[in-house]
CSV table of C-alpha atoms and ligand atoms in Angstrom, one decimal:
chain,number,residue,atom,x,y,z
A,29,MET,CA,0.9,-97.3,81.0
A,30,LYS,CA,-1.9,-99.2,82.7
A,31,VAL,CA,-5.4,-97.7,82.6
A,32,LEU,CA,-8.7,-98.4,84.3
A,33,VAL,CA,-11.8,-97.2,82.6
A,34,ILE,CA,-15.0,-96.7,84.7
A,35,GLY,CA,-18.4,-97.1,83.2
A,36,PRO,CA,-20.8,-99.5,81.4
A,37,GLY,CA,-21.7,-97.8,78.1
A,38,GLY,CA,-20.8,-97.1,74.5
A,39,ARG,CA,-18.6,-94.2,75.4
A,40,GLU,CA,-16.5,-96.5,77.6
A,41,HIS,CA,-16.3,-99.1,74.9
A,42,ALA,CA,-15.0,-96.4,72.5
A,43,ILE,CA,-12.5,-95.2,75.0
A,44,VAL,CA,-11.2,-98.7,75.7
A,45,ARG,CA,-10.9,-99.3,71.9
A,46,SER,CA,-8.9,-96.1,71.4
A,47,LEU,CA,-6.7,-96.8,74.5
A,48,LEU,CA,-5.8,-100.2,73.1
A,49,ALA,CA,-4.5,-98.5,69.9
A,50,ASP,CA,-2.1,-96.3,71.9
A,51,PRO,CA,1.4,-97.8,71.7
A,52,ASN,CA,2.2,-96.5,75.2
A,53,VAL,CA,-0.8,-98.2,76.8
A,54,SER,CA,0.3,-101.7,77.9
A,55,GLU,CA,-2.8,-102.8,79.8
A,56,VAL,CA,-6.5,-101.7,80.0
A,57,HIS,CA,-9.1,-102.8,82.6
A,58,ALA,CA,-12.7,-101.8,82.8
A,59,ALA,CA,-15.4,-101.7,85.5
A,60,PRO,CA,-18.1,-102.7,85.1
A,61,GLY,CA,-17.9,-102.7,81.3
A,62,ASN,CA,-20.3,-104.5,79.0
A,63,ALA,CA,-20.3,-107.4,76.6
A,64,GLY,CA,-18.3,-105.6,74.0
A,65,ILE,CA,-15.7,-104.3,76.4
A,66,SER,CA,-15.3,-107.7,78.1
A,67,LYS,CA,-14.2,-109.2,74.7
A,68,LEU,CA,-11.3,-106.7,74.6
A,69,VAL,CA,-10.1,-106.3,78.2
A,70,PRO,CA,-10.5,-107.8,81.7
A,71,THR,CA,-13.7,-106.3,83.4
A,72,HIS,CA,-14.4,-106.1,87.1
A,73,ALA,CA,-17.9,-106.3,88.6
A,74,ILE,CA,-17.9,-103.4,91.0
A,75,ASP,CA,-20.3,-100.6,91.7
A,76,ALA,CA,-18.9,-97.8,89.5
A,77,ASN,CA,-20.7,-95.2,91.6
A,78,ASP,CA,-19.0,-96.2,94.8
A,79,PRO,CA,-15.9,-94.0,95.3
A,80,ASP,CA,-14.2,-96.4,97.7
A,81,ALA,CA,-14.7,-99.4,95.6
A,82,VAL,CA,-13.2,-97.7,92.5
A,83,ALA,CA,-10.2,-96.4,94.4
A,84,ALA,CA,-9.6,-99.9,95.9
A,85,LEU,CA,-9.8,-101.5,92.5
A,86,ALA,CA,-7.4,-99.0,91.0
A,87,THR,CA,-5.0,-99.5,93.9
A,88,LYS,CA,-5.2,-103.3,93.6
A,89,LEU,CA,-4.6,-103.2,89.9
A,90,THR,CA,-1.7,-100.7,90.3
A,91,VAL,CA,-3.0,-98.6,87.4
A,92,ASP,CA,-1.3,-95.4,86.3
A,93,LEU,CA,-4.5,-93.7,85.2
A,94,VAL,CA,-8.2,-93.9,85.9
A,95,VAL,CA,-10.6,-92.6,83.3
A,96,VAL,CA,-14.1,-92.0,84.6
A,97,GLY,CA,-16.7,-92.2,81.8
A,98,PRO,CA,-20.2,-91.3,83.0
A,99,GLU,CA,-21.6,-88.4,85.0
A,100,ALA,CA,-23.0,-90.4,87.9
A,101,PRO,CA,-19.7,-91.7,89.4
A,102,LEU,CA,-18.2,-88.2,88.9
A,103,ALA,CA,-21.1,-86.6,90.8
A,104,ALA,CA,-20.7,-89.2,93.5
A,105,GLY,CA,-17.0,-88.3,94.1
A,106,VAL,CA,-15.2,-91.2,92.4
A,107,SER,CA,-12.5,-88.9,91.1
A,108,ASP,CA,-11.8,-87.5,94.5
A,109,ALA,CA,-11.4,-90.9,96.0
A,110,VAL,CA,-9.0,-92.1,93.3
A,111,ARG,CA,-7.0,-88.9,93.6
A,112,ALA,CA,-6.8,-89.3,97.3
A,113,ALA,CA,-5.3,-92.7,96.7
A,114,GLY,CA,-2.5,-91.0,94.8
A,115,ILE,CA,-3.5,-92.2,91.3
A,116,PRO,CA,-3.9,-89.7,88.4
A,117,VAL,CA,-7.5,-89.5,87.2
A,118,PHE,CA,-9.2,-88.1,84.1
A,119,GLY,CA,-12.5,-86.8,85.4
A,120,PRO,CA,-13.5,-83.8,87.5
A,121,SER,CA,-14.0,-83.8,91.3
A,122,LYS,CA,-17.4,-84.0,92.8
A,123,ALA,CA,-17.4,-80.2,93.3
A,124,ALA,CA,-16.4,-79.5,89.7
A,125,ALA,CA,-18.9,-82.1,88.4
A,126,GLN,CA,-21.7,-79.8,89.6
A,127,LEU,CA,-21.3,-78.1,86.2
A,128,GLU,CA,-23.4,-81.0,84.9
A,129,ALA,CA,-25.1,-82.2,88.1
A,130,SER,CA,-26.8,-78.9,88.7
A,131,LYS,CA,-28.0,-76.7,85.8
A,132,ALA,CA,-28.5,-73.8,88.2
A,133,PHE,CA,-24.8,-74.1,89.3
A,134,ALA,CA,-23.7,-74.2,85.6
A,135,LYS,CA,-25.7,-71.0,84.9
A,136,GLU,CA,-24.1,-69.3,87.9
A,137,VAL,CA,-20.6,-70.1,86.7
A,138,MET,CA,-21.4,-69.1,83.1
A,139,ALA,CA,-22.7,-65.8,84.4
A,140,GLU,CA,-19.5,-65.2,86.5
A,141,ALA,CA,-17.3,-66.2,83.5
A,142,GLY,CA,-19.3,-64.1,81.0
A,143,VAL,CA,-20.1,-67.2,78.9
A,144,PRO,CA,-23.0,-66.7,76.4
A,145,THR,CA,-26.0,-68.9,77.2
A,146,ALA,CA,-29.8,-68.8,77.2
A,147,MET,CA,-31.4,-66.4,79.7
A,148,ALA,CA,-32.8,-68.6,82.5
A,149,ARG,CA,-34.6,-68.6,85.8
A,150,VAL,CA,-34.8,-71.1,88.6
A,151,ALA,CA,-38.3,-72.0,89.7
A,152,ALA,CA,-39.2,-73.9,92.9
A,153,ASN,CA,-43.0,-73.9,92.7
A,154,ALA,CA,-45.9,-73.7,90.2
A,155,GLN,CA,-46.3,-70.0,90.5
A,156,GLU,CA,-42.6,-69.2,89.8
A,157,ALA,CA,-42.7,-71.7,86.9
A,158,ALA,CA,-45.7,-70.0,85.4
A,159,ASP,CA,-44.1,-66.5,85.8
A,160,ALA,CA,-40.9,-67.7,84.1
A,161,LEU,CA,-42.7,-69.4,81.3
A,162,ASP,CA,-44.7,-66.2,80.6
A,163,THR,CA,-41.5,-64.1,80.8
A,164,PHE,CA,-39.8,-66.0,78.0
A,165,GLY,CA,-42.8,-67.1,76.0
A,166,ALA,CA,-43.1,-70.1,73.6
A,167,PRO,CA,-41.5,-72.4,72.7
A,168,PHE,CA,-41.1,-73.3,76.4
A,169,VAL,CA,-37.9,-74.9,77.8
A,170,VAL,CA,-38.2,-76.6,81.2
A,171,LYS,CA,-35.2,-78.4,82.7
A,172,ASP,CA,-35.1,-80.7,85.7
A,173,ASP,CA,-32.2,-79.1,87.8
A,174,GLY,CA,-30.6,-82.5,88.6
A,175,LEU,CA,-29.0,-85.3,86.6
A,176,ALA,CA,-31.5,-86.9,84.3
A,177,ALA,CA,-29.5,-88.8,81.6
A,178,GLY,CA,-30.4,-86.3,79.0
A,179,LYS,CA,-34.1,-86.9,79.6
A,180,GLY,CA,-35.0,-84.2,82.0
A,181,VAL,CA,-35.6,-81.5,79.5
A,182,VAL,CA,-39.0,-80.7,77.9
A,183,VAL,CA,-39.2,-78.3,74.9
A,184,THR,CA,-42.7,-77.6,73.9
A,185,ASN,CA,-45.2,-75.0,72.5
A,186,ASN,CA,-47.8,-76.3,74.9
A,187,ARG,CA,-47.8,-74.3,78.1
A,188,ASP,CA,-49.8,-76.9,80.1
A,189,GLU,CA,-47.2,-79.6,79.1
A,190,ALA,CA,-44.4,-77.3,80.2
A,191,LEU,CA,-46.1,-76.6,83.6
A,192,ALA,CA,-46.8,-80.3,84.0
A,193,HIS,CA,-43.1,-81.2,83.6
A,194,ALA,CA,-42.2,-78.5,86.1
A,195,GLN,CA,-44.8,-79.9,88.5
A,196,SER,CA,-43.4,-83.5,88.2
A,197,CYS,CA,-40.0,-82.2,89.1
A,198,PHE,CA,-41.4,-80.3,92.1
A,199,ASP,CA,-43.3,-83.4,93.2
A,200,ALA,CA,-40.0,-85.4,93.1
A,201,GLY,CA,-38.6,-82.8,95.5
A,202,GLY,CA,-36.6,-80.9,92.9
A,203,THR,CA,-36.4,-77.5,91.2
A,204,VAL,CA,-36.4,-76.5,87.5
A,205,VAL,CA,-34.5,-74.1,85.3
A,206,ILE,CA,-36.8,-72.4,82.7
A,207,GLU,CA,-35.0,-70.8,79.7
A,208,GLU,CA,-35.5,-68.8,76.6
A,209,PHE,CA,-35.7,-71.0,73.5
A,210,LEU,CA,-32.5,-71.2,71.4
A,211,ASP,CA,-33.0,-71.6,67.7
A,212,GLY,CA,-30.3,-72.9,65.2
A,213,PRO,CA,-28.3,-76.1,64.8
A,214,GLU,CA,-26.8,-77.8,67.8
A,215,VAL,CA,-23.1,-78.7,68.1
A,216,SER,CA,-21.2,-80.8,70.7
A,217,VAL,CA,-17.6,-79.7,71.4
A,218,PHE,CA,-15.5,-81.8,73.8
A,219,VAL,CA,-12.7,-79.7,75.5
A,220,LEU,CA,-10.0,-81.6,77.4
A,221,CYS,CA,-9.1,-79.6,80.5
A,222,ASP,CA,-6.2,-80.1,83.0
A,223,GLY,CA,-7.3,-77.5,85.6
A,224,ARG,CA,-5.6,-74.6,83.6
A,225,ASN,CA,-5.2,-75.5,80.0
A,226,THR,CA,-7.8,-76.5,77.3
A,227,VAL,CA,-7.6,-78.6,74.1
A,228,ALA,CA,-10.7,-78.9,72.0
A,229,LEU,CA,-11.6,-82.0,70.0
A,230,SER,CA,-13.3,-82.0,66.6
A,231,PRO,CA,-16.9,-80.8,66.8
A,232,ALA,CA,-19.8,-83.3,66.4
A,233,GLN,CA,-23.5,-83.3,66.1
A,234,ASP,CA,-25.8,-85.5,68.1
A,235,PHE,CA,-29.5,-86.4,67.5
A,236,LYS,CA,-31.4,-86.2,70.8
A,237,ARG,CA,-34.9,-87.2,69.9
A,238,ILE,CA,-36.0,-90.8,69.4
A,239,PHE,CA,-37.7,-90.5,66.0
A,240,ASP,CA,-36.6,-89.2,62.6
A,241,ASN,CA,-37.0,-85.4,61.9
A,242,ASP,CA,-36.4,-84.7,65.6
A,243,GLU,CA,-39.7,-86.0,66.7
A,244,GLY,CA,-40.7,-87.8,69.9
A,245,PRO,CA,-39.1,-87.5,73.4
A,246,ASN,CA,-35.5,-86.7,74.2
A,247,THR,CA,-33.1,-89.6,74.6
A,248,GLY,CA,-29.4,-89.8,75.6
A,249,GLY,CA,-28.6,-89.5,71.9
A,250,MET,CA,-29.5,-91.6,68.9
A,251,GLY,CA,-26.5,-91.0,66.6
A,252,ALA,CA,-23.8,-88.6,65.7
A,253,TYR,CA,-21.3,-87.6,63.0
A,254,THR,CA,-18.1,-85.6,62.8
A,255,PRO,CA,-16.6,-83.4,61.5
A,256,LEU,CA,-19.1,-80.7,60.7
A,257,GLU,CA,-18.4,-79.4,57.2
A,258,TRP,CA,-21.0,-76.7,57.6
A,259,ALA,CA,-19.8,-75.3,60.9
A,260,PRO,CA,-18.5,-71.7,60.7
A,261,GLU,CA,-14.7,-71.4,60.4
A,262,GLY,CA,-13.4,-70.3,63.8
A,263,LEU,CA,-16.1,-72.1,65.8
A,264,VAL,CA,-13.6,-74.1,67.8
A,265,GLN,CA,-11.5,-71.1,68.6
A,266,GLU,CA,-14.6,-69.2,69.7
A,267,VAL,CA,-15.6,-72.1,72.0
A,268,ILE,CA,-12.2,-72.0,73.6
A,269,ASP,CA,-11.9,-68.2,73.9
A,270,ARG,CA,-15.5,-67.4,74.9
A,271,VAL,CA,-16.6,-70.6,76.7
A,272,ALA,CA,-14.1,-73.2,77.8
A,273,GLN,CA,-11.1,-71.1,78.9
A,274,PRO,CA,-13.2,-68.6,80.8
A,275,THR,CA,-15.1,-71.5,82.5
A,276,VAL,CA,-11.8,-73.3,83.4
A,277,ASN,CA,-10.4,-70.1,84.7
A,278,GLN,CA,-13.5,-69.4,86.8
A,279,MET,CA,-13.5,-73.0,88.2
A,280,ALA,CA,-9.8,-72.6,89.2
A,281,HIS,CA,-10.6,-69.2,90.8
A,282,ARG,CA,-13.4,-70.8,92.8
A,283,GLY,CA,-10.9,-73.4,94.1
A,284,THR,CA,-12.6,-76.3,92.3
A,285,PRO,CA,-10.3,-76.7,89.2
A,286,PHE,CA,-11.8,-78.6,86.3
A,287,VAL,CA,-9.9,-81.7,85.1
A,288,GLY,CA,-11.5,-83.9,82.5
A,289,VAL,CA,-13.6,-83.2,79.5
A,290,LEU,CA,-15.9,-80.2,79.5
A,291,PHE,CA,-18.6,-81.1,77.0
A,292,VAL,CA,-19.9,-77.8,75.6
A,293,GLY,CA,-23.4,-78.2,74.1
A,294,LEU,CA,-24.0,-75.3,71.8
A,295,ALA,CA,-26.7,-73.7,69.7
A,296,LEU,CA,-25.6,-71.6,66.7
A,297,THR,CA,-28.4,-69.1,67.0
A,298,SER,CA,-29.3,-66.2,64.8
A,299,ARG,CA,-28.0,-64.0,67.7
A,300,GLY,CA,-24.7,-65.9,68.0
A,301,THR,CA,-23.2,-68.9,69.7
A,302,ARG,CA,-24.9,-69.9,72.9
A,303,VAL,CA,-24.2,-72.6,75.4
A,304,ILE,CA,-27.2,-74.9,75.9
A,305,GLU,CA,-25.6,-77.0,78.6
A,306,PHE,CA,-22.3,-78.2,80.1
A,307,ASN,CA,-21.6,-81.9,80.7
A,308,VAL,CA,-18.5,-83.0,82.6
A,309,ARG,CA,-17.7,-86.1,80.6
A,310,PHE,CA,-17.5,-87.3,77.0
A,311,GLY,CA,-20.8,-87.3,75.1
A,312,ASP,CA,-22.5,-90.6,74.2
A,313,PRO,CA,-22.7,-91.4,71.2
A,314,GLU,CA,-20.6,-88.5,69.9
A,315,THR,CA,-17.5,-90.0,71.4
A,316,GLN,CA,-18.0,-93.2,69.3
A,317,ALA,CA,-17.7,-91.0,66.2
A,318,VAL,CA,-15.1,-88.5,67.4
A,319,LEU,CA,-12.6,-91.0,68.7
A,320,ALA,CA,-12.9,-93.0,65.5
A,321,ARG,CA,-11.1,-90.1,63.8
A,322,LEU,CA,-8.6,-89.2,66.5
A,323,LYS,CA,-5.1,-90.2,65.4
A,324,THR,CA,-3.2,-88.8,68.4
A,325,PRO,CA,-2.8,-91.6,71.0
A,326,LEU,CA,-5.6,-91.2,73.5
A,327,GLY,CA,-3.8,-92.5,76.6
A,328,GLY,CA,-1.1,-89.9,76.5
A,329,LEU,CA,-3.6,-87.2,76.0
A,330,LEU,CA,-5.8,-88.2,78.9
A,331,MET,CA,-2.7,-88.6,81.1
A,332,ALA,CA,-1.5,-85.1,80.2
A,333,ALA,CA,-4.9,-83.7,81.3
A,334,ALA,CA,-4.8,-85.7,84.5
A,335,LYS,CA,-1.3,-84.4,85.3
A,336,GLY,CA,-1.9,-80.8,84.4
A,337,GLU,CA,0.4,-81.0,81.3
A,338,LEU,CA,-1.9,-80.3,78.4
A,339,ASP,CA,0.3,-77.3,77.5
A,340,LYS,CA,2.9,-79.8,76.5
A,341,VAL,CA,0.8,-81.8,74.0
A,342,GLN,CA,1.3,-81.4,70.2
A,343,PRO,CA,-1.6,-80.2,68.1
A,344,LEU,CA,-4.1,-83.1,67.7
A,345,ARG,CA,-4.0,-85.2,64.6
A,346,TRP,CA,-7.2,-86.3,62.9
A,347,SER,CA,-8.2,-88.7,60.1
A,348,LYS,CA,-9.4,-86.9,57.0
A,349,GLU,CA,-12.4,-89.3,56.9
A,350,THR,CA,-15.9,-88.6,58.2
A,351,ALA,CA,-17.3,-90.7,61.0
A,352,VAL,CA,-21.0,-91.6,61.6
A,353,ALA,CA,-22.4,-93.5,64.6
A,354,VAL,CA,-26.0,-94.8,64.4
A,355,VAL,CA,-27.5,-96.1,67.7
A,356,VAL,CA,-29.7,-99.2,67.8
A,357,ALA,CA,-32.0,-98.9,70.7
A,358,ALA,CA,-34.2,-101.4,72.4
A,359,GLU,CA,-38.0,-101.5,71.9
A,360,ASN,CA,-39.8,-99.0,74.1
A,361,TYR,CA,-36.7,-96.8,74.7
A,362,PRO,CA,-36.6,-94.0,76.1
A,363,ASP,CA,-39.4,-95.3,78.3
A,364,THR,CA,-38.8,-98.6,80.0
A,365,PRO,CA,-36.8,-100.5,77.4
A,366,ARG,CA,-37.3,-104.2,76.8
A,367,THR,CA,-34.1,-106.1,77.6
A,368,GLY,CA,-32.7,-109.7,77.5
A,369,ASP,CA,-33.1,-110.2,73.7
A,370,ARG,CA,-30.4,-111.9,71.7
A,371,ILE,CA,-28.4,-109.7,69.4
A,372,ARG,CA,-27.1,-111.3,66.2
A,373,GLY,CA,-25.3,-110.4,63.0
A,374,LEU,CA,-22.5,-108.3,64.6
A,375,LYS,CA,-19.7,-110.2,62.9
A,376,LYS,CA,-21.3,-109.5,59.5
A,377,VAL,CA,-21.6,-105.8,60.4
A,378,GLU,CA,-17.9,-105.6,61.2
A,379,SER,CA,-17.0,-107.2,57.9
A,380,ILE,CA,-18.1,-104.1,56.1
A,381,GLU,CA,-15.1,-101.9,55.2
A,382,GLY,CA,-14.6,-99.0,57.7
A,383,VAL,CA,-17.3,-100.3,60.1
A,384,HIS,CA,-17.1,-101.4,63.7
A,385,VAL,CA,-19.7,-102.0,66.5
A,386,ILE,CA,-19.6,-100.3,69.8
A,387,HIS,CA,-21.6,-102.0,72.6
A,388,ALA,CA,-23.7,-99.9,75.1
A,389,GLY,CA,-26.5,-101.8,76.8
A,390,THR,CA,-25.3,-105.3,76.2
A,391,ARG,CA,-24.3,-108.2,78.4
A,392,LEU,CA,-23.3,-111.9,78.0
A,393,ASP,CA,-26.0,-114.3,79.1
A,394,ASP,CA,-25.3,-117.6,80.9
A,395,GLU,CA,-24.3,-119.3,77.6
A,396,GLY,CA,-22.0,-116.4,76.7
A,397,LYS,CA,-24.3,-115.0,74.0
A,398,VAL,CA,-24.7,-111.2,73.6
A,399,VAL,CA,-28.1,-110.0,74.8
A,400,SER,CA,-29.6,-106.5,75.2
A,401,ALA,CA,-29.3,-105.0,78.7
A,402,GLY,CA,-30.2,-101.3,78.3
A,403,GLY,CA,-32.1,-98.7,76.3
A,404,ARG,CA,-29.3,-97.8,73.9
A,405,VAL,CA,-28.0,-101.2,72.9
A,406,LEU,CA,-25.1,-100.5,70.5
A,407,ALA,CA,-23.9,-98.2,67.9
A,408,VAL,CA,-22.7,-99.0,64.4
A,409,VAL,CA,-19.7,-96.7,63.7
A,410,ALA,CA,-18.5,-96.1,60.1
A,411,LEU,CA,-15.7,-94.1,58.6
A,412,GLY,CA,-15.9,-93.0,55.0
A,413,THR,CA,-14.2,-90.5,52.6
A,414,ASP,CA,-17.2,-88.2,53.1
A,415,LEU,CA,-20.4,-88.0,55.0
A,416,VAL,CA,-22.4,-89.7,52.2
A,417,GLU,CA,-20.1,-92.8,52.2
A,418,ALA,CA,-19.8,-93.0,56.0
A,419,ARG,CA,-23.6,-92.9,56.2
A,420,GLU,CA,-24.0,-95.6,53.6
A,421,ARG,CA,-21.6,-97.8,55.4
A,422,ALA,CA,-23.2,-97.2,58.8
A,423,TYR,CA,-26.7,-97.9,57.6
A,424,ASP,CA,-25.5,-101.0,55.7
A,425,GLY,CA,-24.3,-102.2,59.0
A,426,VAL,CA,-27.4,-101.2,61.0
A,427,GLU,CA,-29.5,-103.3,58.5
A,428,LEU,CA,-27.5,-106.4,59.5
A,429,VAL,CA,-28.1,-106.0,63.2
A,430,GLN,CA,-30.7,-108.5,64.4
A,431,LEU,CA,-32.5,-107.4,67.6
A,432,ASP,CA,-36.2,-108.0,68.2
A,433,GLY,CA,-37.9,-104.7,68.5
A,434,GLY,CA,-34.7,-102.8,67.8
A,435,GLN,CA,-35.2,-99.2,66.7
A,436,PHE,CA,-32.9,-96.6,65.0
A,437,ARG,CA,-33.2,-93.3,63.3
A,438,THR,CA,-32.7,-93.3,59.6
A,439,ASP,CA,-31.7,-89.6,59.3
A,440,ILE,CA,-28.4,-89.4,61.3
A,441,GLY,CA,-26.3,-86.9,59.3
A,442,GLY,CA,-28.9,-86.8,56.6
A,443,LYS,CA,-29.5,-83.1,56.5
A,444,ALA,CA,-25.8,-82.3,56.6
A,445,ALA,CA,-25.1,-84.8,53.7
A,446,ARG,CA,-27.8,-83.0,51.6
A,447,GLY,CA,-26.3,-79.6,52.5
A,448,GLU,CA,-29.4,-78.5,54.3
A,449,ILE,CA,-28.0,-77.1,57.5
A,450,LYS,CA,-27.8,-73.4,57.6
A,451,VAL,CA,-26.1,-71.3,60.2
A,452,LYS,CA,-27.7,-67.9,60.6
A,453,THR,CA,-25.4,-66.9,63.4
A,454,ALA,CA,-24.3,-63.3,63.8
A,455,GLY,CA,-21.6,-64.3,66.3
A,456,ALA,CA,-17.9,-64.0,66.3
A,457,ALA,CA,-17.3,-67.3,64.4
A,458,ALA,CA,-19.4,-66.1,61.4
A,459,THR,CA,-17.7,-62.8,61.4
A,460,LYS,CA,-14.2,-64.4,61.5
A,461,ALA,CA,-15.1,-66.8,58.8
A,462,LYS,CA,-15.8,-63.8,56.5
A,463,ALA,CA,-12.8,-61.9,57.5
B,527,LIG,P1,-29.9,-80.5,77.8
B,527,LIG,O1,-30.1,-81.6,78.7
B,527,LIG,O2,-29.8,-79.2,78.5
B,527,LIG,O3,-28.8,-80.7,76.8
B,527,LIG,O4,-31.2,-80.4,76.8
B,527,LIG,C1,-31.5,-81.5,76.0
B,527,LIG,C2,-31.9,-81.0,74.7
B,527,LIG,O5,-33.0,-80.1,74.8
B,527,LIG,C3,-30.9,-80.1,73.9
B,527,LIG,O6,-30.0,-80.9,73.3
B,527,LIG,C4,-31.7,-79.3,73.0
B,527,LIG,O7,-32.1,-80.0,71.9
B,527,LIG,C5,-32.9,-79.0,73.9
B,527,LIG,N1,-32.8,-77.7,74.6
B,527,LIG,C6,-32.2,-77.5,75.8
B,527,LIG,N2,-32.2,-76.2,76.1
B,527,LIG,C7,-32.8,-75.6,75.0
B,527,LIG,C8,-33.0,-74.2,74.8
B,527,LIG,N3,-32.8,-73.2,75.7
B,527,LIG,N4,-33.6,-73.9,73.6
B,527,LIG,C9,-33.9,-74.9,72.7
B,527,LIG,N5,-33.7,-76.2,72.9
B,527,LIG,C10,-33.1,-76.5,74.1
B,528,LIG,N1,-25.1,-87.3,73.6
B,528,LIG,C1,-25.3,-86.3,74.5
B,528,LIG,C2,-24.8,-86.7,75.9
B,528,LIG,O1,-24.0,-87.5,76.0
B,528,LIG,O2,-25.4,-86.1,76.8
């Protein structure tokens, strides 16, 4: 099987790495890729957000499957163009990608499907925003309704700050979704979908804020670990039964079947499991950790999803080890990151047992040296017999990465390793766990 992977980031590097380990995958290409990906497979310098360019490349390369990584090409209709060219594609249509591209649309589908989520209101002007904020009270949650790379959400106790964020979205011509605040730990569950059937991957936890102890602004994600020893038994089944399957059924019913990965962002609140958001692609950097543990060959799995054959796949097989991914970001991320700096020490990092490096914002300079080219530059991914060992290995690796101004969180998986995460949920998962 020949596969083309679309996207430039860490998620795509992790996908390429796993595809190369699939015995049935004979050839992998990527577009546009990054410095790490280009060391593994041929890369093609096309605009990944241009549906015609991607379809033309897939046709020229005579690939059997196209895997679309990020949300932007999905929202631009890349999957539709590839499908129209007669090539199986893992990734939702433009219409189905609205589950991520519009938070208001996602809320509508969740309501239709009876999926538990935060109460929310759409606001289009300052008065509506103020009313909604006062309805739900503090802490205030204000979300830009469009795609914002994980950075369009402000959670604050300061009403003025909440209003100011809403105003900046209105000024940019957009609307906002204002929600009730959800307490409790957050979980990311990736559910493979083929339009009808669903298969969940092992849950992970992401760290959205830039600084330790969840301080500072939101980012795309600063690190992740999996599995979650502390998660209630039955959580994955609850996500399938109450969230993913009803959503997939509803999308099919609407005539916009969902094919690809439904990324369910959850809060395990004191009132039960609630969906925080849907994304329509693998999470980054959760994928770097999740795929490090997946033993079932990835190519066959993604092809089964693309062809509507997930009901034929065997139960997934997982490594017993724990995986941790720690992101090294550029100076000044998530604001305008400084780029163009040399990155050194990566060979030494990979000489640590159980450790590999996944590139995100990197490129090769004119001399063929690896330099930074984005906000999140790379992730050090480590496997260990438990979370304590995986963290030690990951941080031993991070210490060896040389990048001027590089920043990373020191507490990825820390609370979980110390047994400090408590789920107060009264939801079905907790009840089942006791039964
Ligand atoms: P989103 O882009 O919707 O995933 O939001 C980014 C982050 O903001 C989430 O991962 C949460 O940490 C936080 N967040 C979003 N919605 C809520 C909510 N209703 N209550 C509490 N935190 C939230
Ligand atoms: N890590 C969260 C995301 O990919 O949106």
